[in-house]
Amino acid sequence: MILPSVDRFLQHTGVRISQALAALVDLAVRRAAWMFATILLVTLLALIYAVGHFSIDTDTSHALSRDLPFQQREMAYQKAFPQDKNTIVVVLQGDNRNLTDLAVDRLSAWVRTRPQAFRDVYVPGGGAFFQRNGILYLSRKEVRNFANRVTDAQPFIARLSTDPSLNGLSDLLSMAIGQRLTNGMHLSGLTDIFSAVDQAVMAQMQNKPYEIPWNDLMGGSLAKMGPAQRFVIIQPTLDYQSLEPAAAALRTLRSGLTALHLDAAHGLRVGVTGGAVLDAEQMKTVSQGATISLVLTLGLEIVLLVIALRSLRLVFGVLTGLIVGMILSTAWALFFIGPFNLISVAFAILFIGLGVDFGIQFCLRYREELFNGAAHRQAMHRVTRGMGGALSLAALAAALSFYAFVPTSYAGIVDLGLISGTSMLIALLLTLTFLPAFLTLWPMALTAAKPTSYPHLRYIPTLVRHPIHRYAYFVLGGVLLLALAAIPVALRTSFDFNPLHMIDHHSEGVQVFEKLLADPQTAPYRMEVLTPDVASAQALAARVEALPTVARALTVSSYIPAHQSEKLAVLQNLQILVPPFSLLMPVGLQPPAPDTTAHLAELVKKLLALAQKEGQHTRDGEAAVALARHLEQFLAKSGADPAAIAALQQRVMGTLPGELRRLGMALSAAPVTLQNLPQSLRARYLTTSGAARVEIFPRANLSSNQAMTTFVRSVLKVAPNAVGTPVMLVEGGEAVLGAFQEATFIALAAISLLLLLALRRYRDVAIIMIPLLLAALFTVAAMRLLGLSFNLGNIIALPLLIGLGVAFAIYLVMRWRNGVDVAHLLATSTPMAVFFSGLTTLSAFGSMAISRDPGMASLGEALSLALAIVLLCILIVLPALLLLFTASPREDGIAQDEGS
């Protein structure tokens, strides 16, 4: 009991509020047409405004407060190096390196011609600089081996560089075979060329894609100078007013990939991933899942409302009020706050959950009063007196649970708190104005008197057969044991901060991304450090590379090859044997000569002669026979067709001119310095002011949250100002978790104070809060036992649990305070309204749980579990507490006339 003077003041204030609520409802009944028309007019204006101004800010970087230290560091880094944010990464890998390089060149050139869709494109290791100097990035041993192989292949290189045609190759092979037949002279790599030409001939006859990879055959092995897969990094034009900011750019890109024939049918494996792609795929699956969930939700809610209210008129009134409230709340949010974000848009879920609750509570109590013989206006008066205070208190408590997020550092959830909290007040206002006006204009038609017992009680007979007052001690004893067991389980619950785990793992972007994550050389999750200059960057990179969690650390200096003088000396000696200028001459494929068929026929004879001498079961003989037979088949079928001969020449010789030029450029390598590095590369590691970037790659696969946390923590010890996606995820996750914990404590404190002011009994406040705290404990423990983690999507289950839980508890306690004994409390309309309200909301959340989007499914699972546990605690634990720890409300002196 609080101080008597304070108690009298609060009691007087409560009476005034009750009178005001009664007057408001009475006004809605007396001026029903005027009230209904006014609300519809305001709703129409709000709808027009909402449609004209609706937008969603899908930039996830705005979700957290920019005052957080890691956000400040990230913004400073992004200002210096903005090129890595929200990119599209195209991963290409062809059947051979030449095909891959050609695809990269074609795609990057195509992207550059479409500035309206793509702001920039960058090809790591691409361009003339790396074609000329790439060999210097090999080890000294690899350069020497390269020189030896080029020396062995010199006869082929010299002959084919002057005549890169099918005739030239046929004559060269015939000559090589002739020398082998006459004097036994072996030409290195001859058998491999036989096999490659044989594949080309077979592909031509079978109409399959294949071109000879001359980079593997000429001896230089330039294919091994770089990775098997190449990347094209694209900065798309983003529209943050759209649900999918990169959707237009991605559609353009995919149409380009199709038009350029960059696909598996043409010998290329292409994958598309990157931050922009992952966001787009998540929004796509979310929208698809939301559509299915919405249809299921509407269907289930209508069915459950019909079962609960037993009147289509009441159902229509509740649903219409819900729609009106959604429109008004949306318009308010757009006018006072601005665009929604990816988190605040979830207010719709919370509004449906609590908004429909107010309507069910009001309509079931109204129906009960009608069944008890009251006329319409009298029934409205009794409903307002009996539960107007409870509805108001529940709405205020729910609003406070959401407003508790406003002081936190989670900017995205701040908007959610403001919008959801205000929407609760809007839902309350509509319940006390729109519903009374609607039911006055379209009253229920009761043709016969109804018994006072609640008509739906038979639907949950356990409440009658096993009344809680008979087992109160056993109930509380069992709950206490469960709570003690749940505490250590709840303490082990986890928070999954990685948004990658909330995206459909079957989507292309995720699959490609995870493959890149598994390789330390391509890991997309990297940390970055901004240092004052190149020297500082080099020193920091050396310290960071010593960490066991780091695979490598790159700076601009990492692109200066080591031991250049020794490697250049080897290449200079090689230039005497293979002059680069002879390979750089612009000699391309010419149409096949008219006598190409004759040259091929001569080659067939030579091949058969070689096979006869070497034996058909030797490697050389087997390859020669196979090529001879397939050439004979080709000549018999298509030898007279110039188009077929030209197509075969393209398959056999198509990649050769480009490979010869590449070899010529490699032999022309020059010393690499910091000054002559490509500007596109320098811009990714140096700012115009001289600040230098350090790029840090993890050793472990960061798909594991534990590995990511370990990586971030170890690097931050050496480089406290490090940034990057891993830092954003780890420290951002901690900020989000801290914000929810802070908001939960604020909400519980604010709600407790509100209940104390309204109920004026510490005991009654405790009776409401204990089931709520138990529900929270059991929910967290149950999620742990079921293998469910809290994540960035489902963590909003906590505020909804608080909002719904306190509302349900208030309804029961206020009905008890109105004079209903605990033994009979569960036989009134109030617990039935709580049950059906919870069941209706549970249907909405359950429909989300079957979504194919992992994020939405996890939200639905968490909300469904939380709501089910809240219902159990409110309908079982709370009555037991009332029975064992309170006297009857009339004995307590707090009973009020229900008006029935």
Short mmCIF file of C-alpha atoms in Angstrom, two decimals, residues 389-737:
data_model
loop_
_atom_site.label_atom_id
_atom_site.label_comp_id
_atom_site.label_asym_id
_atom_site.label_seq_id
_atom_site.Cartn_x
_atom_site.Cartn_y
_atom_site.Cartn_z
CA GLY A 389 -9.51 1.26 -17.42
CA ALA A 390 -7.99 -2.14 -18.14
CA LEU A 391 -7.81 -1.45 -21.87
CA SER A 392 -6.26 1.96 -21.28
CA LEU A 393 -3.78 0.59 -18.79
CA ALA A 394 -2.87 -2.28 -21.13
CA ALA A 395 -2.40 0.11 -24.06
CA LEU A 396 -0.24 2.47 -22.00
CA ALA A 397 1.84 -0.41 -20.66
CA ALA A 398 2.34 -1.79 -24.17
CA ALA A 399 3.23 1.67 -25.45
CA LEU A 400 5.77 2.09 -22.65
CA SER A 401 7.33 -1.27 -23.52
CA PHE A 402 7.96 0.08 -27.02
CA TYR A 403 8.92 3.63 -26.05
CA ALA A 404 11.61 2.06 -23.88
CA PHE A 405 13.67 1.64 -27.06
CA VAL A 406 13.88 5.38 -27.69
CA PRO A 407 16.85 6.04 -25.32
CA THR A 408 18.93 3.18 -26.82
CA SER A 409 21.72 3.42 -29.39
CA TYR A 410 19.97 1.11 -31.86
CA ALA A 411 18.66 3.75 -34.26
CA GLY A 412 16.54 1.30 -36.25
CA ILE A 413 14.76 0.07 -33.14
CA VAL A 414 14.25 3.64 -31.90
CA ASP A 415 11.94 4.26 -34.86
CA LEU A 416 10.22 0.94 -34.22
CA GLY A 417 9.64 1.94 -30.60
CA LEU A 418 8.20 5.35 -31.49
CA ILE A 419 5.89 3.98 -34.18
CA SER A 420 4.75 0.89 -32.28
CA GLY A 421 4.20 2.79 -29.06
CA THR A 422 2.09 5.43 -30.78
CA SER A 423 0.19 2.77 -32.72
CA MET A 424 -0.91 1.26 -29.40
CA LEU A 425 -2.48 4.56 -28.42
CA ILE A 426 -4.12 4.82 -31.83
CA ALA A 427 -5.48 1.26 -31.44
CA LEU A 428 -6.89 2.20 -28.01
CA LEU A 429 -8.52 5.34 -29.36
CA LEU A 430 -10.15 3.42 -32.21
CA THR A 431 -11.36 0.71 -29.83
CA LEU A 432 -13.13 3.35 -27.72
CA THR A 433 -14.52 5.36 -30.65
CA PHE A 434 -14.68 3.43 -33.92
CA LEU A 435 -15.96 0.13 -32.49
CA PRO A 436 -18.77 1.73 -30.41
CA ALA A 437 -19.83 3.84 -33.40
CA PHE A 438 -19.71 0.82 -35.72
CA LEU A 439 -21.73 -1.36 -33.34
CA THR A 440 -24.26 1.43 -32.88
CA LEU A 441 -24.81 1.83 -36.62
CA TRP A 442 -24.84 -1.94 -37.20
CA PRO A 443 -25.96 -3.43 -33.86
CA MET A 444 -25.98 -7.13 -33.11
CA ALA A 445 -29.35 -8.79 -33.63
CA LEU A 446 -30.15 -10.79 -30.49
CA THR A 447 -33.46 -12.56 -31.00
CA ALA A 448 -33.52 -14.43 -27.71
CA ALA A 449 -32.17 -14.10 -24.22
CA LYS A 450 -28.92 -15.87 -23.66
CA PRO A 451 -27.72 -17.58 -20.49
CA THR A 452 -25.22 -15.69 -18.41
CA SER A 453 -22.64 -18.46 -18.67
CA TYR A 454 -20.06 -17.76 -21.33
CA PRO A 455 -21.10 -19.53 -24.56
CA HIS A 456 -17.58 -20.54 -25.69
CA LEU A 457 -16.51 -22.20 -22.48
CA ARG A 458 -16.98 -25.66 -23.98
CA TYR A 459 -14.14 -25.02 -26.40
CA ILE A 460 -11.59 -25.25 -23.61
CA PRO A 461 -13.22 -27.63 -21.12
CA THR A 462 -10.04 -28.16 -19.12
CA LEU A 463 -10.61 -24.80 -17.45
CA VAL A 464 -13.87 -26.15 -16.05
CA ARG A 465 -12.92 -29.74 -15.34
CA HIS A 466 -9.66 -28.81 -13.68
CA PRO A 467 -10.23 -25.37 -12.09
CA ILE A 468 -6.95 -23.78 -11.09
CA HIS A 469 -7.95 -23.07 -7.51
CA ARG A 470 -7.88 -26.79 -6.72
CA TYR A 471 -4.25 -27.15 -7.74
CA ALA A 472 -2.76 -23.75 -6.99
CA TYR A 473 -0.01 -25.05 -4.67
CA PHE A 474 1.01 -27.77 -7.10
CA VAL A 475 1.00 -25.28 -9.97
CA LEU A 476 3.23 -22.77 -8.23
CA GLY A 477 5.51 -25.51 -6.89
CA GLY A 478 5.96 -26.95 -10.34
CA VAL A 479 6.51 -23.50 -11.85
CA LEU A 480 9.14 -22.73 -9.22
CA LEU A 481 11.04 -25.92 -10.02
CA LEU A 482 10.82 -25.18 -13.73
CA ALA A 483 12.09 -21.65 -13.16
CA LEU A 484 15.08 -22.90 -11.16
CA ALA A 485 15.88 -25.39 -13.91
CA ALA A 486 15.40 -22.78 -16.65
CA ILE A 487 17.83 -20.23 -15.22
CA PRO A 488 21.09 -22.03 -16.15
CA VAL A 489 19.62 -22.98 -19.54
CA ALA A 490 18.60 -19.39 -20.27
CA LEU A 491 22.05 -18.11 -19.32
CA ARG A 492 23.50 -20.22 -22.14
CA THR A 493 21.28 -18.76 -24.83
CA SER A 494 23.05 -17.33 -27.86
CA PHE A 495 22.64 -14.32 -30.10
CA ASP A 496 23.37 -14.83 -33.80
CA PHE A 497 24.57 -11.47 -35.09
CA ASN A 498 25.38 -12.66 -38.62
CA PRO A 499 22.69 -11.58 -41.12
CA LEU A 500 24.04 -14.14 -43.59
CA HIS A 501 22.30 -16.81 -41.51
CA MET A 502 18.97 -15.04 -42.07
CA ILE A 503 19.10 -15.43 -45.86
CA ASP A 504 17.94 -18.47 -47.81
CA HIS A 505 20.98 -20.74 -48.08
CA HIS A 506 19.75 -22.07 -51.41
CA SER A 507 20.05 -18.66 -53.05
CA GLU A 508 22.90 -18.11 -55.49
CA GLY A 509 24.36 -15.15 -53.61
CA VAL A 510 24.70 -17.07 -50.34
CA GLN A 511 26.13 -20.19 -51.95
CA VAL A 512 28.79 -18.23 -53.84
CA PHE A 513 29.53 -16.11 -50.76
CA GLU A 514 30.04 -19.18 -48.56
CA LYS A 515 32.41 -20.73 -51.11
CA LEU A 516 34.48 -17.57 -51.06
CA LEU A 517 34.43 -17.54 -47.25
CA ALA A 518 35.94 -21.02 -47.14
CA ASP A 519 39.10 -19.83 -48.93
CA PRO A 520 41.38 -17.42 -47.01
CA GLN A 521 42.57 -16.02 -50.35
CA THR A 522 39.08 -14.89 -51.37
CA ALA A 523 37.35 -14.36 -48.00
CA PRO A 524 34.86 -11.50 -48.38
CA TYR A 525 34.83 -10.86 -44.62
CA ARG A 526 37.96 -8.76 -44.13
CA MET A 527 39.03 -6.11 -41.71
CA GLU A 528 40.46 -2.78 -42.78
CA VAL A 529 42.69 -0.27 -41.02
CA LEU A 530 43.23 3.33 -42.08
CA THR A 531 46.81 4.43 -41.34
CA PRO A 532 48.51 7.84 -41.80
CA ASP A 533 50.95 6.74 -44.51
CA VAL A 534 52.47 3.79 -46.38
CA ALA A 535 55.24 3.22 -43.83
CA SER A 536 52.71 2.97 -41.00
CA ALA A 537 50.62 0.60 -43.07
CA GLN A 538 53.60 -1.68 -43.70
CA ALA A 539 54.56 -1.73 -40.03
CA LEU A 540 51.00 -2.51 -38.94
CA ALA A 541 50.63 -5.22 -41.59
CA ALA A 542 53.76 -6.94 -40.27
CA ARG A 543 52.39 -6.94 -36.71
CA VAL A 544 48.95 -8.16 -37.77
CA GLU A 545 50.32 -10.97 -39.95
CA ALA A 546 52.00 -12.40 -36.86
CA LEU A 547 48.58 -13.14 -35.34
CA PRO A 548 47.43 -16.77 -35.59
CA THR A 549 43.96 -15.65 -36.73
CA VAL A 550 45.29 -13.71 -39.74
CA ALA A 551 46.12 -15.32 -43.09
CA ARG A 552 47.70 -12.22 -44.65
CA ALA A 553 47.63 -8.44 -44.53
CA LEU A 554 47.89 -6.43 -47.73
CA THR A 555 48.98 -2.84 -48.30
CA VAL A 556 49.82 -1.00 -51.48
CA SER A 557 53.43 -2.09 -50.93
CA SER A 558 52.32 -5.73 -51.21
CA TYR A 559 51.95 -5.12 -54.94
CA ILE A 560 55.67 -4.36 -55.36
CA PRO A 561 57.16 -7.75 -56.41
CA ALA A 562 60.17 -9.05 -54.52
CA HIS A 563 63.51 -9.98 -56.21
CA GLN A 564 62.60 -8.10 -59.37
CA SER A 565 66.16 -7.78 -60.64
CA GLU A 566 66.75 -11.54 -60.69
CA LYS A 567 63.43 -12.25 -62.38
CA LEU A 568 63.95 -9.53 -64.98
CA ALA A 569 67.40 -10.93 -65.78
CA VAL A 570 65.86 -14.35 -66.56
CA LEU A 571 63.27 -12.71 -68.81
CA GLN A 572 65.90 -10.65 -70.62
CA ASN A 573 67.82 -13.82 -71.49
CA LEU A 574 64.60 -15.39 -72.72
CA GLN A 575 63.91 -12.40 -74.98
CA ILE A 576 66.95 -13.34 -77.08
CA LEU A 577 65.33 -16.70 -77.93
CA VAL A 578 61.73 -15.42 -78.17
CA PRO A 579 61.71 -11.72 -79.10
CA PRO A 580 58.61 -10.11 -77.57
CA PHE A 581 58.01 -7.89 -80.60
CA SER A 582 57.45 -10.99 -82.78
CA LEU A 583 54.58 -12.00 -80.51
CA LEU A 584 53.02 -8.56 -80.19
CA MET A 585 52.45 -8.10 -83.92
CA PRO A 586 48.71 -7.71 -84.58
CA VAL A 587 48.33 -11.06 -86.37
CA GLY A 588 44.80 -12.40 -86.07
CA LEU A 589 42.92 -15.35 -87.49
CA GLN A 590 42.38 -15.21 -91.22
CA PRO A 591 39.75 -17.22 -93.10
CA PRO A 592 40.96 -20.77 -93.78
CA ALA A 593 42.91 -21.22 -97.01
CA PRO A 594 41.15 -23.15 -99.82
CA ASP A 595 43.62 -26.03 -99.50
CA THR A 596 43.07 -26.52 -95.76
CA THR A 597 41.33 -29.83 -96.37
CA ALA A 598 44.37 -31.13 -98.24
CA HIS A 599 46.68 -30.10 -95.42
CA LEU A 600 44.45 -31.88 -92.89
CA ALA A 601 44.38 -35.02 -95.08
CA GLU A 602 48.18 -34.98 -95.22
CA LEU A 603 48.27 -34.67 -91.45
CA VAL A 604 46.06 -37.75 -91.16
CA LYS A 605 48.60 -39.78 -93.15
CA LYS A 606 51.44 -38.61 -90.95
CA LEU A 607 49.48 -39.45 -87.80
CA LEU A 608 48.74 -42.98 -88.97
CA ALA A 609 52.39 -43.49 -89.90
CA LEU A 610 53.46 -42.30 -86.44
CA ALA A 611 50.97 -44.62 -84.77
CA GLN A 612 52.27 -47.55 -86.81
CA LYS A 613 55.86 -46.84 -85.81
CA GLU A 614 55.21 -46.06 -82.12
CA GLY A 615 52.52 -48.66 -81.63
CA GLN A 616 48.87 -47.96 -81.04
CA HIS A 617 49.07 -48.91 -77.37
CA THR A 618 51.68 -46.31 -76.48
CA ARG A 619 50.59 -42.87 -75.29
CA ASP A 620 51.87 -41.19 -78.46
CA GLY A 621 50.43 -43.84 -80.76
CA GLU A 622 47.06 -43.86 -79.04
CA ALA A 623 46.74 -40.04 -79.27
CA ALA A 624 47.84 -40.07 -82.94
CA VAL A 625 45.33 -42.78 -83.93
CA ALA A 626 42.45 -41.06 -82.13
CA LEU A 627 43.15 -37.75 -83.85
CA ALA A 628 43.60 -39.40 -87.26
CA ARG A 629 40.30 -41.27 -87.04
CA HIS A 630 38.33 -38.23 -85.91
CA LEU A 631 39.91 -36.04 -88.57
CA GLU A 632 38.98 -38.64 -91.20
CA GLN A 633 35.36 -38.62 -89.95
CA PHE A 634 35.27 -34.84 -89.98
CA LEU A 635 36.71 -34.58 -93.48
CA ALA A 636 34.31 -37.21 -94.78
CA LYS A 637 31.33 -35.41 -93.28
CA SER A 638 32.26 -31.70 -93.52
CA GLY A 639 35.47 -31.46 -95.54
CA ALA A 640 33.68 -29.72 -98.39
CA ASP A 641 31.87 -27.24 -96.11
CA PRO A 642 33.86 -23.98 -95.74
CA ALA A 643 31.76 -22.94 -92.73
CA ALA A 644 32.62 -26.15 -90.91
CA ILE A 645 36.32 -25.73 -91.71
CA ALA A 646 36.19 -22.13 -90.42
CA ALA A 647 34.42 -23.26 -87.23
CA LEU A 648 37.04 -25.94 -86.65
CA GLN A 649 39.82 -23.39 -87.14
CA GLN A 650 38.17 -21.15 -84.54
CA ARG A 651 38.06 -24.03 -82.07
CA VAL A 652 41.66 -25.02 -82.72
CA MET A 653 43.35 -21.66 -83.17
CA GLY A 654 40.90 -19.16 -81.67
CA THR A 655 42.72 -18.54 -78.42
CA LEU A 656 46.21 -18.61 -79.93
CA PRO A 657 46.63 -14.96 -81.09
CA GLY A 658 45.56 -13.64 -77.70
CA GLU A 659 47.83 -16.06 -75.89
CA LEU A 660 50.79 -15.11 -78.08
CA ARG A 661 50.21 -11.44 -77.27
CA ARG A 662 49.92 -12.30 -73.58
CA LEU A 663 53.21 -14.17 -73.74
CA GLY A 664 54.82 -11.27 -75.56
CA MET A 665 53.65 -8.83 -72.91
CA ALA A 666 54.91 -11.11 -70.14
CA LEU A 667 58.34 -11.19 -71.76
CA SER A 668 58.25 -7.35 -71.83
CA ALA A 669 57.92 -6.98 -68.06
CA ALA A 670 59.50 -3.90 -66.53
CA PRO A 671 60.41 -2.88 -62.96
CA VAL A 672 57.36 -2.18 -60.77
CA THR A 673 57.42 0.74 -58.36
CA LEU A 674 54.88 2.39 -56.15
CA GLN A 675 54.61 5.21 -58.66
CA ASN A 676 53.81 3.11 -61.73
CA LEU A 677 51.14 0.93 -60.11
CA PRO A 678 47.75 1.35 -61.85
CA GLN A 679 45.72 4.25 -60.55
CA SER A 680 42.68 2.00 -60.02
CA LEU A 681 44.79 -0.13 -57.68
CA ARG A 682 46.44 2.79 -55.89
CA ALA A 683 43.01 4.35 -55.26
CA ARG A 684 41.98 1.24 -53.35
CA TYR A 685 44.94 1.48 -50.96
CA LEU A 686 45.97 5.16 -50.92
CA THR A 687 44.01 8.36 -50.50
CA THR A 688 44.96 11.62 -52.17
CA SER A 689 46.16 12.87 -48.80
CA GLY A 690 48.55 9.92 -48.41
CA ALA A 691 46.56 7.85 -45.91
CA ALA A 692 47.09 4.13 -46.52
CA ARG A 693 44.80 1.14 -46.12
CA VAL A 694 45.69 -2.22 -44.60
CA GLU A 695 43.51 -5.12 -45.76
CA ILE A 696 43.43 -8.03 -43.31
CA PHE A 697 42.30 -11.52 -44.34
CA PRO A 698 41.17 -14.12 -41.78
CA ARG A 699 42.74 -17.56 -41.58
CA ALA A 700 39.54 -19.28 -40.46
CA ASN A 701 36.18 -19.57 -42.19
CA LEU A 702 34.16 -16.70 -40.71
CA SER A 703 30.80 -18.35 -41.34
CA SER A 704 31.16 -19.33 -37.68
CA ASN A 705 30.25 -16.56 -35.25
CA GLN A 706 32.85 -17.77 -32.79
CA ALA A 707 35.59 -17.66 -35.42
CA MET A 708 34.52 -14.17 -36.46
CA THR A 709 34.49 -12.92 -32.88
CA THR A 710 37.94 -14.39 -32.24
CA PHE A 711 39.29 -12.82 -35.42
CA VAL A 712 37.87 -9.39 -34.60
CA ARG A 713 39.01 -9.41 -30.98
CA SER A 714 42.57 -10.47 -31.86
CA VAL A 715 42.98 -7.83 -34.57
CA LEU A 716 41.44 -5.06 -32.46
CA LYS A 717 44.07 -5.69 -29.78
CA VAL A 718 46.78 -4.83 -32.30
CA ALA A 719 44.79 -2.29 -34.35
CA PRO A 720 42.07 -0.71 -32.18
CA ASN A 721 40.85 1.47 -35.05
CA ALA A 722 40.16 -1.47 -37.40
CA VAL A 723 36.86 -1.52 -39.26
CA GLY A 724 35.12 -3.74 -41.80
CA THR A 725 32.16 -6.06 -42.00
CA PRO A 726 33.36 -8.42 -39.24
CA VAL A 727 33.73 -5.47 -36.86
CA MET A 728 30.30 -4.13 -37.82
CA LEU A 729 28.72 -7.53 -37.22
CA VAL A 730 30.46 -8.34 -33.93
CA GLU A 731 30.33 -4.91 -32.29
CA GLY A 732 27.03 -4.05 -33.96
CA GLY A 733 25.56 -7.28 -32.61
CA GLU A 734 26.76 -6.37 -29.14
CA ALA A 735 25.22 -2.92 -29.52
CA VAL A 736 21.90 -4.42 -30.62
CA LEU A 737 21.90 -6.91 -27.78
#
